[in-house]
Amino acid sequence: PCQDGTIKNESGRSSDDGFSSFFTETGKGKYVPRAIFLDLEPTVIDEIRTGEYRALFHPDQLISGKEDAANNYARGFYTVGKEVIEQVMDRVRKLADQCTGLQGFL
């Protein structure tokens, strides 16, 4: 895909069904990755939000916390991570509902 989410099909062949496993076509002919980006530390996701490929991703699929877990599993699981888990699970459910044959997660 191009940076704006469109695909140039110059060969005239039909689209690849495997491609639709990783991308969703919008009503405007753009392709959005079927991906959720999550990081408890906000600067990493902010780089995607403001970066060169920002038009490729839907803002609802970029989830960040307010502070890092500082390489502490318990802090990430029980405190900081608990603040975003409902939002993440809601986004996963929405993406899974859009699939016709969900086979797994990467």
XYZ file of C-alpha atoms in Angstrom:
106
model
C 0.000 0.000 0.000
C 0.969 3.604 -0.487
C 1.406 5.996 2.414
C -2.145 7.263 2.004
C -3.582 3.734 2.241
C -4.439 3.228 -1.415
C -3.145 0.380 -3.592
C -2.091 0.737 -7.177
C -3.013 -2.358 -9.158
C -1.347 -1.830 -12.516
C -1.508 -5.464 -13.649
C -5.292 -5.654 -13.867
C -5.298 -8.932 -11.891
C -7.846 -9.650 -9.209
C -6.918 -8.726 -5.664
C -5.097 -11.209 -3.433
C -7.381 -12.825 -0.844
C -4.411 -13.243 1.492
C -3.972 -9.494 1.487
C -7.400 -9.052 3.070
C -6.193 -11.075 6.054
C -4.025 -8.172 7.116
C -5.835 -5.155 5.648
C -9.424 -3.904 5.621
C -10.755 -1.883 2.694
C -12.702 1.213 3.651
C -15.617 2.677 1.735
C -13.276 5.201 0.124
C -10.989 2.538 -1.329
C -8.266 2.930 1.294
C -6.672 -0.031 3.035
C -6.236 0.054 6.803
C -4.042 -2.505 8.572
C -5.876 -4.906 10.865
C -3.602 -4.054 13.748
C -3.750 -2.590 17.209
C -0.721 -0.767 18.503
C -0.457 -0.641 22.280
C 2.236 0.711 24.541
C 1.914 1.906 28.102
C 4.557 4.533 27.402
C 2.960 7.218 25.170
C 5.940 8.485 23.147
C 6.230 5.328 21.034
C 2.606 5.484 19.846
C 2.886 9.259 19.428
C 5.669 8.637 16.894
C 3.197 6.597 14.821
C 0.450 9.202 15.260
C 2.674 11.970 13.928
C 4.977 9.963 11.657
C 5.210 9.513 7.922
C 2.610 6.708 7.810
C 0.043 8.305 10.138
C -2.644 8.344 7.410
C -2.409 4.565 7.103
C -3.648 3.852 10.650
C -7.014 4.529 12.243
C -6.583 6.598 15.437
C -8.739 4.165 17.442
C -6.166 1.443 16.802
C -3.332 3.421 18.415
C -3.637 2.988 22.181
C -1.192 4.361 24.715
C -1.082 4.651 28.453
C -0.049 7.654 30.463
C 3.117 6.201 31.968
C 5.522 3.328 31.457
C 5.571 0.201 33.622
C 9.366 0.640 33.975
C 10.152 -3.003 33.085
C 8.121 -4.167 36.068
C 5.670 -6.964 35.182
C 3.521 -6.517 38.277
C 3.220 -2.770 37.673
C 2.249 -3.328 34.036
C -0.228 -6.090 34.849
C -1.875 -4.856 38.048
C -1.740 -1.057 37.934
C -0.741 0.796 34.771
C -1.940 -1.923 32.373
C -5.251 -2.297 34.151
C -6.147 1.238 33.117
C -6.140 0.391 29.390
C -7.203 -3.269 29.286
C -10.925 -2.572 28.729
C -10.148 -0.185 25.871
C -7.794 -2.719 24.289
C -10.253 -5.609 24.594
C -12.998 -3.449 23.073
C -10.777 -2.679 20.050
C -9.830 -6.356 19.675
C -13.516 -7.323 19.741
C -14.346 -4.735 17.070
C -11.548 -5.905 14.780
C -12.481 -9.558 15.298
C -16.132 -8.824 14.497
C -15.081 -7.347 11.143
C -13.324 -10.572 10.131
C -15.118 -13.262 8.147
C -12.789 -16.082 9.191
C -10.598 -15.132 12.121
C -7.737 -17.614 12.386
C -5.500 -16.167 15.051
C -3.420 -13.309 16.350
C 0.154 -12.243 15.583
